[in-house]
XYZ file of C-alpha atoms in Angstrom:
483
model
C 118.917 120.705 86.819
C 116.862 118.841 89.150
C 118.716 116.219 91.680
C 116.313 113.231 92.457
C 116.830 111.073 94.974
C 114.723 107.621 95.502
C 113.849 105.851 99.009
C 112.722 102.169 98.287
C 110.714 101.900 101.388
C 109.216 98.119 102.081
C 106.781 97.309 104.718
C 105.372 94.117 105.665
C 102.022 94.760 103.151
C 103.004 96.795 100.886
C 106.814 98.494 99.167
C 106.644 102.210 97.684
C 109.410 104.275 95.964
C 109.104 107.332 96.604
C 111.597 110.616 94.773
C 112.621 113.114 96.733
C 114.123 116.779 95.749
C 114.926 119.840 97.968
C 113.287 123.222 96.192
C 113.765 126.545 97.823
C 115.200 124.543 100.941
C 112.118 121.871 101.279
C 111.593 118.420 100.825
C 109.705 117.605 98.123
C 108.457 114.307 97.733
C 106.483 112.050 94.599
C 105.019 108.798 95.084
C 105.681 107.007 91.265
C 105.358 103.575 92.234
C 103.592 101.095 94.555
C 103.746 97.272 94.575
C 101.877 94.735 97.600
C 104.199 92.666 99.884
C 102.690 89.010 100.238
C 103.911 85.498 101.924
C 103.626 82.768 100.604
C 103.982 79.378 102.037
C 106.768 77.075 100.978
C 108.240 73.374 102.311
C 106.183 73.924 105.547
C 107.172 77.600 106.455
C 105.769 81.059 105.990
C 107.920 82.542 103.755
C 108.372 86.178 101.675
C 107.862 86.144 97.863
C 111.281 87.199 97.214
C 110.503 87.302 93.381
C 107.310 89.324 93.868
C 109.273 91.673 95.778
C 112.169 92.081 93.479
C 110.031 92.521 90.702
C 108.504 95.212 92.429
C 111.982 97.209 92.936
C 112.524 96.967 89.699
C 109.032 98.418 88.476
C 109.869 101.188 90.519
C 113.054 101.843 88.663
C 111.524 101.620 85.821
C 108.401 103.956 86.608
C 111.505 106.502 87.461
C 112.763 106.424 83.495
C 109.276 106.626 82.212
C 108.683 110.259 83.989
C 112.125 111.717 83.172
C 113.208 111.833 87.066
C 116.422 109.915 87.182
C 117.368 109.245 90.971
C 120.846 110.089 91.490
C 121.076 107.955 94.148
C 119.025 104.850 95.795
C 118.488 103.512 99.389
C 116.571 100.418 100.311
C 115.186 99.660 103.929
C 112.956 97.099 104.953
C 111.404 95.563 108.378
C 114.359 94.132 110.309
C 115.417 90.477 111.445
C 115.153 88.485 108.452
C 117.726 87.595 106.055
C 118.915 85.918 103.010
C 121.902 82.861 102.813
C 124.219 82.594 99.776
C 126.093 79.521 98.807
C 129.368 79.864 97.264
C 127.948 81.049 93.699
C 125.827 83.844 95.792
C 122.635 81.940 95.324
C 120.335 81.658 98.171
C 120.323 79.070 100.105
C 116.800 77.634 101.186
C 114.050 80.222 101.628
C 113.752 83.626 102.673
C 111.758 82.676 106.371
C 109.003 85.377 107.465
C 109.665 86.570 111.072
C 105.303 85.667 111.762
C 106.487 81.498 111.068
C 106.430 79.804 114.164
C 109.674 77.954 113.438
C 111.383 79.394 116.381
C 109.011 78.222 119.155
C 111.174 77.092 122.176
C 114.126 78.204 120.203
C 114.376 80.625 123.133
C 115.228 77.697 125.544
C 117.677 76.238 123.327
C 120.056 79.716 123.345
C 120.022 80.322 126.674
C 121.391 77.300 127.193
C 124.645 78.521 125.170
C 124.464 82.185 127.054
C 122.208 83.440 130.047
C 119.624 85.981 128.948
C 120.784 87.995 131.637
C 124.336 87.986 129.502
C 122.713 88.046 125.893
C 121.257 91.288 127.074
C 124.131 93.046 128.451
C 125.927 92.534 125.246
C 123.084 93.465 122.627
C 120.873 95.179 124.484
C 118.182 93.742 122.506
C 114.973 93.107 124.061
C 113.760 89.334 123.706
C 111.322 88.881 120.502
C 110.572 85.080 119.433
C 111.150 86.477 115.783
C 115.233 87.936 116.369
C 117.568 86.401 114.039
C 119.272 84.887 116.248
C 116.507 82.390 117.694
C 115.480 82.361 113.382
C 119.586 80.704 113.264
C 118.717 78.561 115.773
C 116.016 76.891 114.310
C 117.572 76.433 110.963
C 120.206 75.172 112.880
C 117.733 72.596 114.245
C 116.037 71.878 111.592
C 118.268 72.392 108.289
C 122.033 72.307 109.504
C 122.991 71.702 106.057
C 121.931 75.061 104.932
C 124.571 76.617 107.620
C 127.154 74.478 106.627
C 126.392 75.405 102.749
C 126.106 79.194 103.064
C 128.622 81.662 102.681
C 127.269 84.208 103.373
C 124.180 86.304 105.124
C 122.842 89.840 104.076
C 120.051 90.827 105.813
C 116.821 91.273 103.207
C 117.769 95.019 102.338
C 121.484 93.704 101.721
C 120.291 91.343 99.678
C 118.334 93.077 96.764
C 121.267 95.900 96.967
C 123.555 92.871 95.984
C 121.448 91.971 93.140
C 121.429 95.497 92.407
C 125.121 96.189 92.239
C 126.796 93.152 92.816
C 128.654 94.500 96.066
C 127.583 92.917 99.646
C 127.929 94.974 102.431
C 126.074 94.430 106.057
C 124.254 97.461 107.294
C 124.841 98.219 110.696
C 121.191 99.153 112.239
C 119.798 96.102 109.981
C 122.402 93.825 111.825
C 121.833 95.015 115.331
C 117.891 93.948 115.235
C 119.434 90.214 114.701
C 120.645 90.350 118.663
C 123.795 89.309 117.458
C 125.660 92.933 117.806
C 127.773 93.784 120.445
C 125.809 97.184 121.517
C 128.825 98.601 122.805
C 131.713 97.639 120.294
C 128.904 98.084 117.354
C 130.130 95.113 115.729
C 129.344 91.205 115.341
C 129.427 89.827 118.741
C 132.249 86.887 118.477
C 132.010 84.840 121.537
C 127.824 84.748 120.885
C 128.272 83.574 117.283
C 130.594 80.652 118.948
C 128.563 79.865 121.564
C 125.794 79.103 119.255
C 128.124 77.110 117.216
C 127.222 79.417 113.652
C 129.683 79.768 111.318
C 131.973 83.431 112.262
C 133.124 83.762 108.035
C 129.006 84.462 108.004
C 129.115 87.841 109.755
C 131.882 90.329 107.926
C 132.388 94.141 108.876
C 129.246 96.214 109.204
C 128.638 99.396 106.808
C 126.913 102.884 108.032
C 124.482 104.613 106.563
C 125.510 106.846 104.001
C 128.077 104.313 102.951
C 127.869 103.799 99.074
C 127.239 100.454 98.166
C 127.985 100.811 94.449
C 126.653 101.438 90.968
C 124.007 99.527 89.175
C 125.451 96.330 87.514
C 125.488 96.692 83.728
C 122.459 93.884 83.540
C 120.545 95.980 85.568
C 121.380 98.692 83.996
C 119.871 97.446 80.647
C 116.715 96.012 81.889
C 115.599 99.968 83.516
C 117.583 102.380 81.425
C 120.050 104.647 83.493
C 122.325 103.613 86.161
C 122.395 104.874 89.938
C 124.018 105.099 92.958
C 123.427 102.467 95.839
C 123.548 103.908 99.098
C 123.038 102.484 102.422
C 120.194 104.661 104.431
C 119.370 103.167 107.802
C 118.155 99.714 105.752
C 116.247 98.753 109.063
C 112.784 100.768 108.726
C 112.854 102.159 112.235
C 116.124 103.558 111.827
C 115.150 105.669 109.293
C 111.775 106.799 110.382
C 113.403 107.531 113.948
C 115.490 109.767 112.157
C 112.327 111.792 110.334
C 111.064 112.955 113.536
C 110.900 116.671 113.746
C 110.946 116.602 117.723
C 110.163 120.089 119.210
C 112.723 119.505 122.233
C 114.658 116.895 124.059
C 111.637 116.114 126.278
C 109.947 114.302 123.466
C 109.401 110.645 122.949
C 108.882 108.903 119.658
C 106.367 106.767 117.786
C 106.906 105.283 114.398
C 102.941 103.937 113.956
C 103.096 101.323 111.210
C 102.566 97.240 111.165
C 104.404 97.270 114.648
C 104.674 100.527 116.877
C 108.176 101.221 117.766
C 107.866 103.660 120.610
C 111.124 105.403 122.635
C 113.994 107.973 122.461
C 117.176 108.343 121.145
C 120.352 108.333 123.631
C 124.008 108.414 122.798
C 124.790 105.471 124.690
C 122.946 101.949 125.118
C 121.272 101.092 128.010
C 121.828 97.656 128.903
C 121.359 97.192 132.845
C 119.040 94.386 134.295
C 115.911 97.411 134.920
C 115.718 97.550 131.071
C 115.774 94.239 130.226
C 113.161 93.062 133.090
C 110.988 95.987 131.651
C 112.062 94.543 127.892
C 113.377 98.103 126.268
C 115.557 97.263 123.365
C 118.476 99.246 121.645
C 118.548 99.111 118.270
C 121.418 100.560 116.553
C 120.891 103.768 114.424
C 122.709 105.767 112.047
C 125.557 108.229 113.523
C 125.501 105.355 116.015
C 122.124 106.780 118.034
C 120.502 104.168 119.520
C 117.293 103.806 119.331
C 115.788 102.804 122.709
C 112.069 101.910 121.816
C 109.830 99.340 123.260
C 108.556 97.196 120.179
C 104.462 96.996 120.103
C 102.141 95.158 118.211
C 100.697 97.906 116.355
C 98.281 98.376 113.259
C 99.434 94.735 112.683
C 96.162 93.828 114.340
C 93.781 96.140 112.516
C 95.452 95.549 109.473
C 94.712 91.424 110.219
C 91.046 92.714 110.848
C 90.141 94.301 107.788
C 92.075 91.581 105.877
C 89.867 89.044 107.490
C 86.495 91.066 106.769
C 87.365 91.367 103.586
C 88.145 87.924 102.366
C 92.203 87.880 101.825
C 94.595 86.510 104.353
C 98.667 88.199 104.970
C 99.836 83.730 104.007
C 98.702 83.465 100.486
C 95.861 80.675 100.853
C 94.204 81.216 103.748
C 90.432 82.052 104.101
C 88.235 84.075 106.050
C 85.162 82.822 107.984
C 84.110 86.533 108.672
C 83.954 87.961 105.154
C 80.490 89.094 104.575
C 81.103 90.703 101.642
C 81.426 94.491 102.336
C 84.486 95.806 101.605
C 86.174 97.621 105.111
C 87.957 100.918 104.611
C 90.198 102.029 107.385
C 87.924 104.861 107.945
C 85.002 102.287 107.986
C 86.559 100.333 110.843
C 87.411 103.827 112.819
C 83.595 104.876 112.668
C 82.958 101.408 113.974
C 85.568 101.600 116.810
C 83.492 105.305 118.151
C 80.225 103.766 117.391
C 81.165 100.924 120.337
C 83.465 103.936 122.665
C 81.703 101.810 125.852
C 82.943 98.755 125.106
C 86.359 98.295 127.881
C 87.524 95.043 126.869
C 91.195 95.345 126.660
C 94.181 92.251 125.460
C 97.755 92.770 126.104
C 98.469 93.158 122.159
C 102.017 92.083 122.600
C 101.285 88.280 123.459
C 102.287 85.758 121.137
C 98.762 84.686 120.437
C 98.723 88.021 117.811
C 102.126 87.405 116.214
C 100.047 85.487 113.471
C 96.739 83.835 114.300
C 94.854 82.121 111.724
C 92.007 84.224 112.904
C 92.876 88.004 114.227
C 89.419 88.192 115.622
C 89.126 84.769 117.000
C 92.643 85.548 118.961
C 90.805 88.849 120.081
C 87.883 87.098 121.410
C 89.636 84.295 123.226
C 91.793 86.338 125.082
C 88.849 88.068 126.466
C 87.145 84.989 127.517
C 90.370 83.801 128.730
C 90.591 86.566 130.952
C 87.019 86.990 131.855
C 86.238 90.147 130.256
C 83.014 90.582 127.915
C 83.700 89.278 124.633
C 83.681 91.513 121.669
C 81.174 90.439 119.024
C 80.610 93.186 116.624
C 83.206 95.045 114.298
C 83.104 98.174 116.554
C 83.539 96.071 119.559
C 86.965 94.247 118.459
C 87.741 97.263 116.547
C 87.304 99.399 120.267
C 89.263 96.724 122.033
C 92.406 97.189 119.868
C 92.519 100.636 120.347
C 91.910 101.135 123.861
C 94.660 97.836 124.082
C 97.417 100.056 121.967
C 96.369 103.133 124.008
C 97.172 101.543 127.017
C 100.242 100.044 125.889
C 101.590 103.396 125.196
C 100.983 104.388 128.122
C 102.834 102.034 129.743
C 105.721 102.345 127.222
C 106.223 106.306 128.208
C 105.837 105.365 131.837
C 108.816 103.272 131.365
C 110.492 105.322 129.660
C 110.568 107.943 132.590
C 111.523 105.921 135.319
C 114.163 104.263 133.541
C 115.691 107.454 131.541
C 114.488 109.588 134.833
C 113.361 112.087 132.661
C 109.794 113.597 131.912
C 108.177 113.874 128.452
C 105.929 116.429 127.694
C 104.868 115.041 124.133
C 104.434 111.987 121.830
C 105.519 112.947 118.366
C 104.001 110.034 115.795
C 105.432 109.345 112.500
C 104.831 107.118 109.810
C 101.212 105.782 108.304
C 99.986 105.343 111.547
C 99.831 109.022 112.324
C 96.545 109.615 109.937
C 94.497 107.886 112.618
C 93.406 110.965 114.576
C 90.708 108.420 116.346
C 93.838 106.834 117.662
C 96.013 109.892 118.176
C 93.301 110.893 120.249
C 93.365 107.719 122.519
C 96.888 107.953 122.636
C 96.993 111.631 124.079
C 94.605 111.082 126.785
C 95.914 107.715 127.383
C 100.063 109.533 128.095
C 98.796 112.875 128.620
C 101.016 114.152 126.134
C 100.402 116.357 123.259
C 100.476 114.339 120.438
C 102.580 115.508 117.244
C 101.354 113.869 114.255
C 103.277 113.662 110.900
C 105.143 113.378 108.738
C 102.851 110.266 107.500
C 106.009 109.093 105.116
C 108.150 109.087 107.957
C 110.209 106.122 106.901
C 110.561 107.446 103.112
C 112.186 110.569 104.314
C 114.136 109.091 106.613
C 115.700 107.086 103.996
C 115.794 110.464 102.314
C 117.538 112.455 104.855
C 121.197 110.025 104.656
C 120.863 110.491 100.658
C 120.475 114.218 101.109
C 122.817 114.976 103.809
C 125.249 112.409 101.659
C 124.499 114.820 98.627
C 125.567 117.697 100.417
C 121.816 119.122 100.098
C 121.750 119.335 104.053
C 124.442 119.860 106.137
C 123.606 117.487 109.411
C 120.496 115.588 110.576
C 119.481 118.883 112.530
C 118.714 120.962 109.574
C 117.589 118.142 107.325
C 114.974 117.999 110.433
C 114.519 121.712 110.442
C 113.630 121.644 106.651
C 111.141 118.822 107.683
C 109.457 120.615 109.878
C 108.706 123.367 106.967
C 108.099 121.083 104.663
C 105.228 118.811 106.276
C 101.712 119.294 107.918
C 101.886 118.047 111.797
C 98.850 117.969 113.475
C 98.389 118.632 117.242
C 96.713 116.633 119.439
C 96.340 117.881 122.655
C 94.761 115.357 125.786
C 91.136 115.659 126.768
């Protein structure tokens, strides 16, 4: 009989669950279910619609009993950083805060005056993003104390919905370490941070691995989608498990998961936490069988996706409007023929300023950090569309120069995975940007990542290496060589 196994893989726009079988020693996967990811915004913040997005797990589930393919187990990962509070009676406490709300502006300031970012560093080896959980406690500190004092205690978003799936909280370790709040080296909850900042220590319990099971579907659950299932913790933190879906040809390789955000690095065995990687703002998130991921986070197809949202009429916040809908419809492909019809245009931004974390107006941010900087200001489609590429491209770059002379080694190709990796327009800018051969694919590269700690769990694989073998038989990868 056939063993089915379900990734619930949710990005910032959109969540998927996605089956996954091994037959004649490939991976086989079948999209059954698709649902969109929105914000909405709620007593003054930008906030996730936590009931949209449950709803949407369950319609998955559901989809599963209506073809016949019961999953025999189920992972959930999500983006990383943001997180859920539960009062004594596990019900949340306030909202579920997006990462894009500007609620932790100059919330930087405020923890280094409890610990030196030179110290903060050496202990979590995280790089320094506005948007880290630990500047998010800090502001609800600030601004709702109450809320601390109340809660009992925090699961990370992909904790959360596996509580309300089977009652059991557990805290996933590579979820955790993106909060900067995990001691890189011990791999636990740093202590003395969590005093400093005066949050409450009964808030941060004993972190789980991936490919521990969280537990069986609560009868309720049960009920409301017909079978029951297996919880089990993949690496919950999206990265993690599209890191792990790389089928790298050799140890000279580097690594890009192309999605909302580029996550762009290597894998080591140990962190590296010196003063060189922090000025140069590498992080090191955990990931599972403890191998960090050391990535420098990028903007990404945040931007383009912001673009064609604008063009189009809708906004990412629920509410807001476009002045730069004209009615057309933009495909991805439209904007790409757009981007080579304007290939002259050099205007360039540095994508990873704050001004792009989440402008009211994508393009308008574009345009005034051109004039800012005295470059020529985009003004048609192709023209903004050109300047985000060539500002990605370039960013890469930079990223795998970094890399080298921190790592002192030399990569000879860029292999790209997730749903990034199906622009070739880009994958072309990005190879003659590095001078790498580009590997692109698998374009699910989170999905079977969550896949590969369910399989290898199963006993369907015996290690990441051959789960990575089989992926390489299993899925087109396209070569892109520099020109």
């Amino acid at each position: 009989m056939q063993q089915y196994y379900l990734a619930i893989d949710i990005g910032a726009s959109s969540g998927r669950h996605i089956l996954g079988s091994v037959e004649n020693g490939k991976i086989v996967l079948e999209e059954v279910f698709r649902f969109d990811n929105k914000q909405v915004h709620k007593n003054g913040h930008d906030c996730w619609d936590m009931d949209n997005l449950w709803n949407g797990i369950l319609g998955g589930l559901k989809a599963c009993k209506e073809l016949g393919k019961i999953p025999k187990t189920v992972g959930i990962d999500t983006w990383g950083v943001d997180y859920v509070l539960l009062d004594e009676n596990d019900k949340p406490v306030g909202d579920a805060v997006a990462y894009r709300d500007s609620r932790t502006a100059g919330m930087d300031a405020v923890v280094e005056q409890a610990i030196p970012a030179e110290l903060l560093y050496e202990k979590t080896g995280i790089q320094k993003q506005l948007f880290n959980t630990i500047y998010q406690l800090a502001a609800l500190k600030n601004e709702h104390p109450e809320q601390l004092e109340k809660a009992k205690s925090l699961l990370m978003i992909p904790d959360y919905f596996n509580f309300l799936l089977t009652g059991v909280k557990k805290q996933e370790y590579t979820n955790a370490t993106t909060s900067n709040l995990v001691n890189a080296k011990e791999k636990k909850w740093d202590r003395e941070i969590i005093e400093r900042l005066g949050l409450p220590q009964g808030l941060f319990g004993e972190l789980a691995m991936p490919g521990t099971v969280v537990g069986e579907f609560t009868e309720a659950i049960r009920e409301e989608v017909g079978y029951s299932a297996t919880v089990i913790l993949p690496a919950t933190h999206d990265t993690g498990s599209a890191f792990l879906a790389v089928p790298a040809k050799d140890d000279n390789a580097a690594y890009l998961s192309s999605g909302t955000w580029s996550l762009l690095g290597v894998e080591n065995a140990e962190p590296i936490t010196t003063e060189e990687s922090r000025l140069e703002n590498f992080t090191n998130e955990g990931g599972a069988w403890y191998r960090f991921r050391y990535l420098k986070n990028i903007m990404g197809l945040w931007m383009i996706q912001s673009i064609r949202r604008e063009l189009n009429g809708t906004a990412y916040v629920a509410g807001r409007t476009s002045k730069y809908a004209d009615g057309k419809q933009w495909s991805f492909p439209d904007l790409i023929e757009a981007a080579k019809g304007a290939a002259g245009f050099i205007s360039v931004v540095d994508a990873n300023d704050d001004s792009f974390l989440a402008p009211e107006s994508m393009i308008d941010a574009i345009k005034a950090y051109c004039e800012k900087t005295g470059q020529a200001v985009p003004e048609t489609v192709g023209e903004i569309m050109q300047c985000v590429y060539r500002s990605l491209a370039k960013l890469y770059r930079e990223a795998v120069q970094g890399l080298s002379a921190i790592t002192g080694k030399t990569y000879t190709s860029l292999n790209i995975v997730g749903g990034g990796c199906q622009d070739m327009y880009l994958n072309q800018l990005t190879a003659n940007a590095t001078g790498l051969t580009v590997y692109a694919g698998p374009v699910e590269g989170t999905a079977i990542g969550n896949l590969v700690v369910q399989f290898i769990a199963a006993g369907e694989f015996e290690d990441l290496q051959s789960t990575r073998n089989a992926i390489k038989e299993s899925f087109a990868i396209k070569e892109v060589k520099a020109c």
